[in-house]
mmCIF file of C-alpha atoms in Angstrom:
data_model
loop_
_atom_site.group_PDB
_atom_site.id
_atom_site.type_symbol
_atom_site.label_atom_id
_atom_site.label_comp_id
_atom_site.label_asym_id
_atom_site.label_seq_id
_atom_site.Cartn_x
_atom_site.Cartn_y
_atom_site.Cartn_z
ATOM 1 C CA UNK A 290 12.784 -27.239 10.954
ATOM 2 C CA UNK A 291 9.737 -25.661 12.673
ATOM 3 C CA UNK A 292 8.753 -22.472 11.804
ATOM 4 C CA UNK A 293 9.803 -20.653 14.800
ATOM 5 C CA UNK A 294 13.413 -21.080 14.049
ATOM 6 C CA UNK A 295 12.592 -19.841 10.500
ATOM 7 C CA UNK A 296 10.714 -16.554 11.630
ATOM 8 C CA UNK A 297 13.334 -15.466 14.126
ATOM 9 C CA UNK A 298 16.015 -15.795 11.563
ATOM 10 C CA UNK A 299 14.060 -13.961 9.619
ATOM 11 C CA UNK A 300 13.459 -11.227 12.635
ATOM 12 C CA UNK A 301 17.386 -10.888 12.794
ATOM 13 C CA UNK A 302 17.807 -10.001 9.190
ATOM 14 C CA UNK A 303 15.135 -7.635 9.725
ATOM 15 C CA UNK A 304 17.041 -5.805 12.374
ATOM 16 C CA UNK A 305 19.882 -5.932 11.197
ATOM 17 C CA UNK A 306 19.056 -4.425 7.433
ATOM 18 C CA UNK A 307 17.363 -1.688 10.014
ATOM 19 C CA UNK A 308 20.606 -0.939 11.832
ATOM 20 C CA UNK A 309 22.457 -0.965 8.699
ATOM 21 C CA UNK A 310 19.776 1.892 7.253
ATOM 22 C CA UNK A 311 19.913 3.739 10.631
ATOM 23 C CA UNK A 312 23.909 4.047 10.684
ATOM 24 C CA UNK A 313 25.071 4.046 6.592
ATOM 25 C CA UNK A 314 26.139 7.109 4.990
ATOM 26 C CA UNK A 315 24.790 7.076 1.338
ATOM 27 C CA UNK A 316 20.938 8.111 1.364
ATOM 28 C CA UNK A 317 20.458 5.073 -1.522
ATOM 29 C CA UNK A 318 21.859 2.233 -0.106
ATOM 30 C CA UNK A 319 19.555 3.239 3.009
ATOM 31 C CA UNK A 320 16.337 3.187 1.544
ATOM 32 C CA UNK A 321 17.611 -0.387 -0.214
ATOM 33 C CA UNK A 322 17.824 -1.257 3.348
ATOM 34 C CA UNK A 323 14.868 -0.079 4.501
ATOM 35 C CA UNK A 324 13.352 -2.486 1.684
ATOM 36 C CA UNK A 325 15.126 -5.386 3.604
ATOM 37 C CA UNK A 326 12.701 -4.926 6.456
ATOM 38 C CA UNK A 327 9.530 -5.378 4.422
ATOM 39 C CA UNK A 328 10.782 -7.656 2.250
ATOM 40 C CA UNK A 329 11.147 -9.715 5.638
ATOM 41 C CA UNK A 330 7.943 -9.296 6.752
ATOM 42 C CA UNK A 331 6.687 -10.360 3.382
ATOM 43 C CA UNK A 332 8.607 -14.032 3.838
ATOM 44 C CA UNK A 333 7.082 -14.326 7.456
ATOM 45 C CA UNK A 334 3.611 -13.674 5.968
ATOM 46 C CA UNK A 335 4.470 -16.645 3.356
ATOM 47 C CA UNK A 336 6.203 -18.513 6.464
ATOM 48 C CA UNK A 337 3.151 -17.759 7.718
ATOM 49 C CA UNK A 338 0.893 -18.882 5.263
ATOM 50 C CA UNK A 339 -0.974 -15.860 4.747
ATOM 51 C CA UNK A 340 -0.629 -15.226 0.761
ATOM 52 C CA UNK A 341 -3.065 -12.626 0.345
ATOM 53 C CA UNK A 342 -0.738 -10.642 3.120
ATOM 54 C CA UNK A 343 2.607 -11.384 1.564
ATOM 55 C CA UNK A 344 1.423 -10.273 -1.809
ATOM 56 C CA UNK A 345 0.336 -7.178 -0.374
ATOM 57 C CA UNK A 346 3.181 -6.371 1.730
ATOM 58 C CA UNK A 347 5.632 -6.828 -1.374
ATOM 59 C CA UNK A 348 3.799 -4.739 -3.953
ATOM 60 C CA UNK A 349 3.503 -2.028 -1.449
ATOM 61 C CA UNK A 350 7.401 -2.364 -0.721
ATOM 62 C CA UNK A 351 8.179 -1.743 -4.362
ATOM 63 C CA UNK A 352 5.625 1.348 -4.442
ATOM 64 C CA UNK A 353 7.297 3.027 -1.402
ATOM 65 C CA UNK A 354 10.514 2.608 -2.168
ATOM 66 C CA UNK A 355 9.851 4.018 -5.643
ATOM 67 C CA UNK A 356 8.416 7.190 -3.698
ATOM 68 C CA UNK A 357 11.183 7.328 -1.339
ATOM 69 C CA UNK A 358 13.583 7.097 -3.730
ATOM 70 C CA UNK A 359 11.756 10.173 -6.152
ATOM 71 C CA UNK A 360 11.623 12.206 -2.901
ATOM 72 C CA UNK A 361 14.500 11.712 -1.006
ATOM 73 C CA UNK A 362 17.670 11.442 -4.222
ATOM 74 C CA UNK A 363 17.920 14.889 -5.282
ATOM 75 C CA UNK A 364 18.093 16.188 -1.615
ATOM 76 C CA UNK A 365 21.645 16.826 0.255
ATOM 77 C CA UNK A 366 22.132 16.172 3.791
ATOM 78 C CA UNK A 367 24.232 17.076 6.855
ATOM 79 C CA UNK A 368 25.807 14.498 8.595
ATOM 80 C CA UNK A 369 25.350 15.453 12.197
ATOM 81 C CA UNK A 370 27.852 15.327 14.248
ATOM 82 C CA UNK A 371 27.508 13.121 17.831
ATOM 83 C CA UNK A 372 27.098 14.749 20.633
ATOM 84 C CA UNK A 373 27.264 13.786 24.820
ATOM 85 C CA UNK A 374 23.820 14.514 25.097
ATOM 86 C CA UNK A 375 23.111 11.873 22.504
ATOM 87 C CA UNK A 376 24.775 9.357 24.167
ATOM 88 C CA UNK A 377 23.281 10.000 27.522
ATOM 89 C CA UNK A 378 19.660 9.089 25.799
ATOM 90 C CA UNK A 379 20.410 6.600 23.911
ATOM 91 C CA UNK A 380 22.008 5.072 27.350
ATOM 92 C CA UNK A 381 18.791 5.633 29.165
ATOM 93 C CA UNK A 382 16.553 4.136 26.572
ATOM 94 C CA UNK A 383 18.530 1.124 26.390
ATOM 95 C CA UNK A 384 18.110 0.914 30.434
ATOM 96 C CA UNK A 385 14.262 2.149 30.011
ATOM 97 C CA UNK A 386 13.975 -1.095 27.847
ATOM 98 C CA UNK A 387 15.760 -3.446 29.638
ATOM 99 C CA UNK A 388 13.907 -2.906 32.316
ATOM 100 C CA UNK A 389 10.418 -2.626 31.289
ATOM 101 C CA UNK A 390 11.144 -6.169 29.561
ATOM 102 C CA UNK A 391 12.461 -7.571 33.085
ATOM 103 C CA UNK A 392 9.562 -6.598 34.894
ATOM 104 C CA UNK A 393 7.440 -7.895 31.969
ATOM 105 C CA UNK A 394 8.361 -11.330 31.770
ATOM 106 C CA UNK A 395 6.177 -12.265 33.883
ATOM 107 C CA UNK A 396 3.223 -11.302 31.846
ATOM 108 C CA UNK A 397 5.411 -13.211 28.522
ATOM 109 C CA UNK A 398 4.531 -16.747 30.979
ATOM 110 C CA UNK A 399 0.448 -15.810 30.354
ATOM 111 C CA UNK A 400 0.769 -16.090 26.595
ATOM 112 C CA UNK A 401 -0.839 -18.926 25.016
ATOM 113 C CA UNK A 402 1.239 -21.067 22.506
ATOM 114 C CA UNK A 403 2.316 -20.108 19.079
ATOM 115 C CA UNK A 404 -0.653 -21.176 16.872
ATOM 116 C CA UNK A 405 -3.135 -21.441 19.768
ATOM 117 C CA UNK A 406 -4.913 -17.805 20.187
ATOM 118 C CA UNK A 407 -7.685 -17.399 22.808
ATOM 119 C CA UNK A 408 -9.847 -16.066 20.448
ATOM 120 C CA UNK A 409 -12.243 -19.078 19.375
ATOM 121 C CA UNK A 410 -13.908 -16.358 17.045
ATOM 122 C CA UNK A 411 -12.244 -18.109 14.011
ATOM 123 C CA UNK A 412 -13.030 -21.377 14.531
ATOM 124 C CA UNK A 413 -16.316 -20.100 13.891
ATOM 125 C CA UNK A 414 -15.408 -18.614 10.867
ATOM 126 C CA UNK A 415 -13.621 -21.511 9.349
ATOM 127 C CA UNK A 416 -16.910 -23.697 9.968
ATOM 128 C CA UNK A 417 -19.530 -21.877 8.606
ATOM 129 C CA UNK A 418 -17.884 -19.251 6.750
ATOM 130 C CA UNK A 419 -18.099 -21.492 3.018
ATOM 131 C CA UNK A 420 -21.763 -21.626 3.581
ATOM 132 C CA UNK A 421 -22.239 -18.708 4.664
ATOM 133 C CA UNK A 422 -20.553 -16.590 1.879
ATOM 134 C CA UNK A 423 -19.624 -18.940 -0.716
ATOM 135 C CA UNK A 424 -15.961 -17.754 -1.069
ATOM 136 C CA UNK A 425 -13.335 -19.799 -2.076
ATOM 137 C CA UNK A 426 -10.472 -17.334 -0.821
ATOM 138 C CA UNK A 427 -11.517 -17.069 2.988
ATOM 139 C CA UNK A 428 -9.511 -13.865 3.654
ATOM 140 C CA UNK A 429 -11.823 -12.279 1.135
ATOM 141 C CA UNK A 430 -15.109 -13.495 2.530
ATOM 142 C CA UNK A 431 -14.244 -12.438 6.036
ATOM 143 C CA UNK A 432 -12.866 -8.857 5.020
ATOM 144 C CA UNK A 433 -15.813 -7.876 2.432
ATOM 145 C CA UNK A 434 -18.664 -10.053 4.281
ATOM 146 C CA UNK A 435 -18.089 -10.573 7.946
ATOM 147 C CA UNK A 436 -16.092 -7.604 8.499
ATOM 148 C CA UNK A 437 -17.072 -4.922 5.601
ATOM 149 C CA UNK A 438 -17.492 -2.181 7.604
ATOM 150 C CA UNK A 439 -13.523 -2.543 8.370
ATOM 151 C CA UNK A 440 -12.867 -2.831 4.134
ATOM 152 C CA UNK A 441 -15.392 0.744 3.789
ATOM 153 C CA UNK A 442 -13.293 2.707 6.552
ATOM 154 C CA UNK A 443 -10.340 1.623 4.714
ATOM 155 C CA UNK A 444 -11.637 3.372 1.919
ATOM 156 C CA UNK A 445 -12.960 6.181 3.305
ATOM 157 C CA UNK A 446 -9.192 6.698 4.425
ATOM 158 C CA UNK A 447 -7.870 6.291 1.260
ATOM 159 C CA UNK A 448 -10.402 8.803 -0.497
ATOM 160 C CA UNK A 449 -9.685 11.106 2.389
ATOM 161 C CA UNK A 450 -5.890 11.342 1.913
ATOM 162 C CA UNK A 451 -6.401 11.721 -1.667
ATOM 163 C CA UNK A 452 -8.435 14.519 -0.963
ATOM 164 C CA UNK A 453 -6.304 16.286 1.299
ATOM 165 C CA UNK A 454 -2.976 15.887 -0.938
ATOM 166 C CA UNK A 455 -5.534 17.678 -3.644
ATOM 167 C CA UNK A 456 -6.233 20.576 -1.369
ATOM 168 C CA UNK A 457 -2.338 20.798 0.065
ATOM 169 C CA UNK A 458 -0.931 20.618 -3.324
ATOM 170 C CA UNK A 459 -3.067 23.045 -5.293
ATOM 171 C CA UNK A 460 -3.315 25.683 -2.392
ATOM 172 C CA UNK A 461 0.444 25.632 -2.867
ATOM 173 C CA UNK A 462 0.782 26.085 -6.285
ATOM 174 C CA UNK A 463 -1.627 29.202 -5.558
ATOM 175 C CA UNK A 464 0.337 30.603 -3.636
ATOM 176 C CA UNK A 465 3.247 30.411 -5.750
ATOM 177 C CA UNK A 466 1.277 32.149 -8.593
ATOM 178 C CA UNK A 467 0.393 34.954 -6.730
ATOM 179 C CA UNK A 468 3.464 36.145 -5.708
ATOM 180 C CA UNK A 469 4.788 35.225 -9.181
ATOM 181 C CA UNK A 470 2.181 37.748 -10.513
ATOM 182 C CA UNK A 471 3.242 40.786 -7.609
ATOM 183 C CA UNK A 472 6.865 39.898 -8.181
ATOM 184 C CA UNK A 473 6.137 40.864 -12.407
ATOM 185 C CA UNK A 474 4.050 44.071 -11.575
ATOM 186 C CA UNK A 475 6.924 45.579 -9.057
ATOM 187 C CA UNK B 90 15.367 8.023 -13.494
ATOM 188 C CA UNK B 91 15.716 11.401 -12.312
ATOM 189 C CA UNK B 92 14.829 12.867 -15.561
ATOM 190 C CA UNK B 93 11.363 12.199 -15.893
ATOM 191 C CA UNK B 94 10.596 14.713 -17.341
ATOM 192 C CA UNK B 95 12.101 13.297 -20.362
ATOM 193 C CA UNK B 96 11.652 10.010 -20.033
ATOM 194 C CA UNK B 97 13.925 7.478 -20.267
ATOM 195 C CA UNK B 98 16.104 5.605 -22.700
ATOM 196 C CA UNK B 99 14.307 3.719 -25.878
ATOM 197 C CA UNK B 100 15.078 0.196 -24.418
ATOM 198 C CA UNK B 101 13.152 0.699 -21.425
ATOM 199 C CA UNK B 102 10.289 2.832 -23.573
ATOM 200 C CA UNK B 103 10.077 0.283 -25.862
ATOM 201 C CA UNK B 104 9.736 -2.805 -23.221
ATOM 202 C CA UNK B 105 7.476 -0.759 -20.972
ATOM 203 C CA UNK B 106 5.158 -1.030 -23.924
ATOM 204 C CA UNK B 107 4.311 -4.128 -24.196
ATOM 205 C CA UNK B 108 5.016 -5.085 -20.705
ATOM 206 C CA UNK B 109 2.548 -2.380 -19.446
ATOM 207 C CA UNK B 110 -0.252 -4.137 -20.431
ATOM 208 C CA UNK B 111 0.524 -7.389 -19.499
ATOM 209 C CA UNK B 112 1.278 -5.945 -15.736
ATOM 210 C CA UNK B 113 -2.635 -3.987 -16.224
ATOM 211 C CA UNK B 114 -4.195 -7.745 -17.163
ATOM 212 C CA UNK B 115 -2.153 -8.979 -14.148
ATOM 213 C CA UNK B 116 -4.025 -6.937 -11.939
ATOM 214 C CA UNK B 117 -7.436 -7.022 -13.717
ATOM 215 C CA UNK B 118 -6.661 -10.965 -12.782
ATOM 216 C CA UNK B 119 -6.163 -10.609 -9.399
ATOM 217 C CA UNK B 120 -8.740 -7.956 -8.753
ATOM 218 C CA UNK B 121 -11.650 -10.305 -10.527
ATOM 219 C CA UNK B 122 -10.516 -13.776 -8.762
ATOM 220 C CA UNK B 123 -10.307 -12.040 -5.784
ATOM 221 C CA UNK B 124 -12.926 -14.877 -4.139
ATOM 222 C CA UNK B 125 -10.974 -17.375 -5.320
ATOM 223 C CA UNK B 126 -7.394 -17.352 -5.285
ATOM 224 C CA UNK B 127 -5.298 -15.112 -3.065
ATOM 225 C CA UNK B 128 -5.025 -11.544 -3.771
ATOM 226 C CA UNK B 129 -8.227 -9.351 -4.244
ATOM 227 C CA UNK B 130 -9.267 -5.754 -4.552
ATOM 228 C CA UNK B 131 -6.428 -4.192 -3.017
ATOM 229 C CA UNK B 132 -3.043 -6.476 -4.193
ATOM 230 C CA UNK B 133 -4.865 -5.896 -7.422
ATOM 231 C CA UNK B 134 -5.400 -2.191 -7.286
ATOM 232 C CA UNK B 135 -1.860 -2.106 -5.911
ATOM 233 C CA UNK B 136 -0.218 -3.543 -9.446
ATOM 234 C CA UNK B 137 -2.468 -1.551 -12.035
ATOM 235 C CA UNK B 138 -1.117 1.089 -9.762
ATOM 236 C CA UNK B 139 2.451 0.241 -10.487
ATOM 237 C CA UNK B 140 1.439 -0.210 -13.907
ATOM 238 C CA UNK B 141 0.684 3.367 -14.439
ATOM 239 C CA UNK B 142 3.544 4.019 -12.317
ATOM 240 C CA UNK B 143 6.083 2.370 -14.755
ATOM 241 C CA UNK B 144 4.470 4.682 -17.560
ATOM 242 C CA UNK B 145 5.199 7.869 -15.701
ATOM 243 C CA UNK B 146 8.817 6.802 -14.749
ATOM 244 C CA UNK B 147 9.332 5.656 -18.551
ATOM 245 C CA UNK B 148 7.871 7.910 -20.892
ATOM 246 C CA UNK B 149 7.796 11.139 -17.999
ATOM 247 C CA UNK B 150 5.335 13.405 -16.934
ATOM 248 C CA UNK B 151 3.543 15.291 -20.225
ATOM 249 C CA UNK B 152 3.409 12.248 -22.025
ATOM 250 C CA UNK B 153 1.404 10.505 -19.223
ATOM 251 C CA UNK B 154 -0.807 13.660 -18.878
ATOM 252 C CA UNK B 155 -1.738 13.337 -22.364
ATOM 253 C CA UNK B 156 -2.370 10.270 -22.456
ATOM 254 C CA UNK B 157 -4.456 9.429 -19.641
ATOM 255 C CA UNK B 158 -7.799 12.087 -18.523
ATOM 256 C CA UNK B 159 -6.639 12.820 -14.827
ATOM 257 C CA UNK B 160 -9.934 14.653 -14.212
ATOM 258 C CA UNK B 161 -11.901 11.516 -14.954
ATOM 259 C CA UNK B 162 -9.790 9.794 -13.308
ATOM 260 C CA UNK B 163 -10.256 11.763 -9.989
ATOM 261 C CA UNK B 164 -14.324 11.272 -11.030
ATOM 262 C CA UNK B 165 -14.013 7.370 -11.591
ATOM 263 C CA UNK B 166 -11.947 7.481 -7.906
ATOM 264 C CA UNK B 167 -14.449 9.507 -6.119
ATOM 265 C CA UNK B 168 -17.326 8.066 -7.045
ATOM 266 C CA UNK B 169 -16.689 3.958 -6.580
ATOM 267 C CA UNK B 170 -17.023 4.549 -2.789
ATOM 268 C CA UNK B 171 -19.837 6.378 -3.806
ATOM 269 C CA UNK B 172 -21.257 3.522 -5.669
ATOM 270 C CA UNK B 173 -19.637 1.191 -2.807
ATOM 271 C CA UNK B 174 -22.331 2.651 -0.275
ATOM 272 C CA UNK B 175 -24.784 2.212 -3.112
ATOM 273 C CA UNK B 176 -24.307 -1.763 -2.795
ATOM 274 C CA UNK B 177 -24.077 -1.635 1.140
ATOM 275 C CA UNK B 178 -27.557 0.171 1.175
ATOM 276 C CA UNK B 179 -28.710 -1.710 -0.900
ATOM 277 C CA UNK B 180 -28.239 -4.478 1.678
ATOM 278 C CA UNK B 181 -30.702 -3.029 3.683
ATOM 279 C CA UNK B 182 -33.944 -3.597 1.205
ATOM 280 C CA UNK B 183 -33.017 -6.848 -0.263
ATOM 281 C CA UNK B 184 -30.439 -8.685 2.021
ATOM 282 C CA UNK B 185 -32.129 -7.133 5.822
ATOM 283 C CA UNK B 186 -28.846 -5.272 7.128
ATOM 284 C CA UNK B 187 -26.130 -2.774 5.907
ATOM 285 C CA UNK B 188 -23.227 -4.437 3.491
ATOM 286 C CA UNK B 189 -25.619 -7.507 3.201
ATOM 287 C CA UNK B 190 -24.686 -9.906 0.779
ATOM 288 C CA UNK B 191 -27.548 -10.015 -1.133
ATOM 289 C CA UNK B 192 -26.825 -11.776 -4.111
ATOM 290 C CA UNK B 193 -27.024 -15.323 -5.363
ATOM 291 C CA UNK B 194 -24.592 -17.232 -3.534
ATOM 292 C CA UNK B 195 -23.742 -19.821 -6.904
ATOM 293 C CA UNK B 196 -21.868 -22.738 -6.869
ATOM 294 C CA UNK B 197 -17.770 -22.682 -5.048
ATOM 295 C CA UNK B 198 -15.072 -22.275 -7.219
ATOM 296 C CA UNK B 199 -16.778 -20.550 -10.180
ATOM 297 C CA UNK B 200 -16.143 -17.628 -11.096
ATOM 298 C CA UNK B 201 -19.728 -15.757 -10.587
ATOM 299 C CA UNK B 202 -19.921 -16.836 -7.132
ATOM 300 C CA UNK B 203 -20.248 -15.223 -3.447
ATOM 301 C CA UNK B 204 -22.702 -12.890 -4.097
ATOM 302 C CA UNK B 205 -21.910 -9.028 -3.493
ATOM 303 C CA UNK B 206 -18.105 -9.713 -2.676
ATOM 304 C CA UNK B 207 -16.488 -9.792 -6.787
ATOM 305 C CA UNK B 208 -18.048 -6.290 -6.975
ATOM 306 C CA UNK B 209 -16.790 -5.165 -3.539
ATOM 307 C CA UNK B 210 -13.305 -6.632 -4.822
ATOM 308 C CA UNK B 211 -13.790 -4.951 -8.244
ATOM 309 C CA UNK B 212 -14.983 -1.113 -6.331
ATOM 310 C CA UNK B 213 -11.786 -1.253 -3.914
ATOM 311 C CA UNK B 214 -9.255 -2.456 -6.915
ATOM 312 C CA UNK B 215 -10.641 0.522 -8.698
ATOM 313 C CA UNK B 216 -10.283 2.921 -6.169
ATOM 314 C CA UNK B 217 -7.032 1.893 -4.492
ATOM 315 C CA UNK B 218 -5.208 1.580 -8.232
ATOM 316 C CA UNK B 219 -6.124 4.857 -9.351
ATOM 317 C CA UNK B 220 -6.070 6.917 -5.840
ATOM 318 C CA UNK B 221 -2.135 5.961 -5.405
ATOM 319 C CA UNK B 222 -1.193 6.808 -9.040
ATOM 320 C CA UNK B 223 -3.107 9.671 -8.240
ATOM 321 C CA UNK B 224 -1.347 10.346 -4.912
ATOM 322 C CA UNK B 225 2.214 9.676 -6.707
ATOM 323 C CA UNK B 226 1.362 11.939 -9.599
ATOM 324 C CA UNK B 227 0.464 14.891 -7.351
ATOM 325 C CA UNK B 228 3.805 14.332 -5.229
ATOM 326 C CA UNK B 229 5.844 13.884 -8.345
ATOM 327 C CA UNK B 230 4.487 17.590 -9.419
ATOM 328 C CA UNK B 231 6.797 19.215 -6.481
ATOM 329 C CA UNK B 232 10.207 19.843 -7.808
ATOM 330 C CA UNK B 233 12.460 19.740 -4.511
ATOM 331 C CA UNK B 234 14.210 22.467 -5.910
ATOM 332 C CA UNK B 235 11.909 25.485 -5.934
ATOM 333 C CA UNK B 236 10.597 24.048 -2.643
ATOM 334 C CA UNK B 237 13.693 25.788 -0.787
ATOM 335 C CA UNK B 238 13.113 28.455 -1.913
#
């Protein structure tokens, strides 16, 4: 079978386990099918062949859904009730869409073949790139040789929101002290 | 698994155990053969992160603050990108441009090989596996209760 046929069945299950998270009552089963979504996009990455990807796309499914699940169990919600109004938009999305992809499909004739991009950048890559490094795993040579400044953003991002959940955190806790303390002296 | 505080139930304490450390040499795997096999810093940072992770959901909160120095573990976090712009400028004397690799290439498929990328992998596995234990510890200090308050 070729791997088109694969990824799109793939790309339905994907949807629908999104549907299914949008429209189901119980917060649990939700964020279980929330994990069907990147557990899809895991298989297309092995579909794919991209290993490195699918490895990281699965670990980081099990680490969200372990935070979702800490920060979202305990709470109650409402169940809101449908109204006209919501209706009305979700009608005119559905025509917004519709016809922005009509008047598109024009541009969808441009696109080049699955598996042929324009960029000839890689090709590059894959010829010299063993030399050049001497990396085995090619992902890693391009992302911490030929592309490093990409891998020490990353980082910088990473060490940023570390910092800031530091700051937001404690200057709560802070706060809760001191009125702790004014609420004891009254 | 709500009462983390607590921990959990002896089956899972005792299997988390001696699976945590199997899970840690996992990553330490991963993180080192990061030029050769798929995976690298970040998949690798990403399990000893989970690894951690499985000791706070097992044994609860005190125990894991006991047991592990969070303020050196902020240090260690901070200062590997610290020591990653070390390498990168470091480029600039020996290699002739920033993030150079500027180390003995070696032979493919052995293990000291590529140059500057195994400690690039090793600095990034670092600091991604301890900055989200870090960021799930801090969020796991916020009791949803007192928050409505």
């Amino acid at each position: 079978m070729p791997i088109e046929t694969w990824l799109t069945f793939i790309l339905v299950f994907m949807i629908l386990g999104s549907i299914i998270s949008l429209e189901i009552k119980d917060i649990l089963s939700s964020i279980i099918a929330i994990g069907v979504v990147g557990l899809g996009v895991s298989l297309s990455f092995l579909f794919l062949q991209a290993p490195d990807l699918a490895i990281v796309q699965f670990l980081f499914e099990i680490f969200a859904l372990i935070i979702l699940i800490r920060a979202f169990i305990k709470k109650d919600y409402h169940v809101e009730e449908p109204r006209i109004v919501n209706k009305i938009l979700i009608g005119i999305t559905v025509i917004t869409l519709c016809a922005v992809f009509l008047l598109s499909i024009k541009l969808f004739e441009l696109l080049p073949p699955f598996g042929e991009p324009l960029m000839k950048t890689a090709q590059y890559y894959i010829d010299n790139g063993v030399e050049q490094t001497g990396a085995a795993n090619f992902v890693s040579a391009i992302i911490l040789d030929y592309r490093a400044y990409d891998t020490l953003g990353e980082i910088t991002i990473l060490f940023t929101s570390v910092l800031g959940v530091f700051t937001i955190l404690r200057i709560k806790s802070k706060v809760k002290k001191v009125t702790a303390g004014d609420d004891d002296e009254n | 698994m709500m009462k983390t505080d607590k921990g959990m139930s002896i089956i899972v304490k005792t299997v988390t155990r001696i699976s945590v450390w199997l899970i840690i040499l996992y990553g330490i795997y991963i993180i080192v053969h990061g030029h050769l096999t798929p995976g690298g810093g970040f998949g690798g940072g990403v399990v000893i992160a989970l690894a951690f992770l499985n000791v706070m959901l097992a044994y609860g909160k005190e125990f894991t603050e006991k047991w592990l120095n969070f303020q050196l573990l902020h240090d260690i976090e901070s200062s590997s990108v610290t020591v990653f712009l070390v390498v990168g400028i470091l480029g600039i004397s020996l290699g002739g441009a920033f993030l150079a690799n500027f180390l003995s290439k070696g032979d493919l498929f052995e293990l000291y090989s590529a140059g500057v990328i195994p400690v690039f992998n090793i600095l990034i596995g670092i600091k991604v596996g301890i900055s989200l234990f870090l960021v799930v510890w801090l969020l796991a200090g916020i009791n949803p209760e007192e928050e409505d308050e």
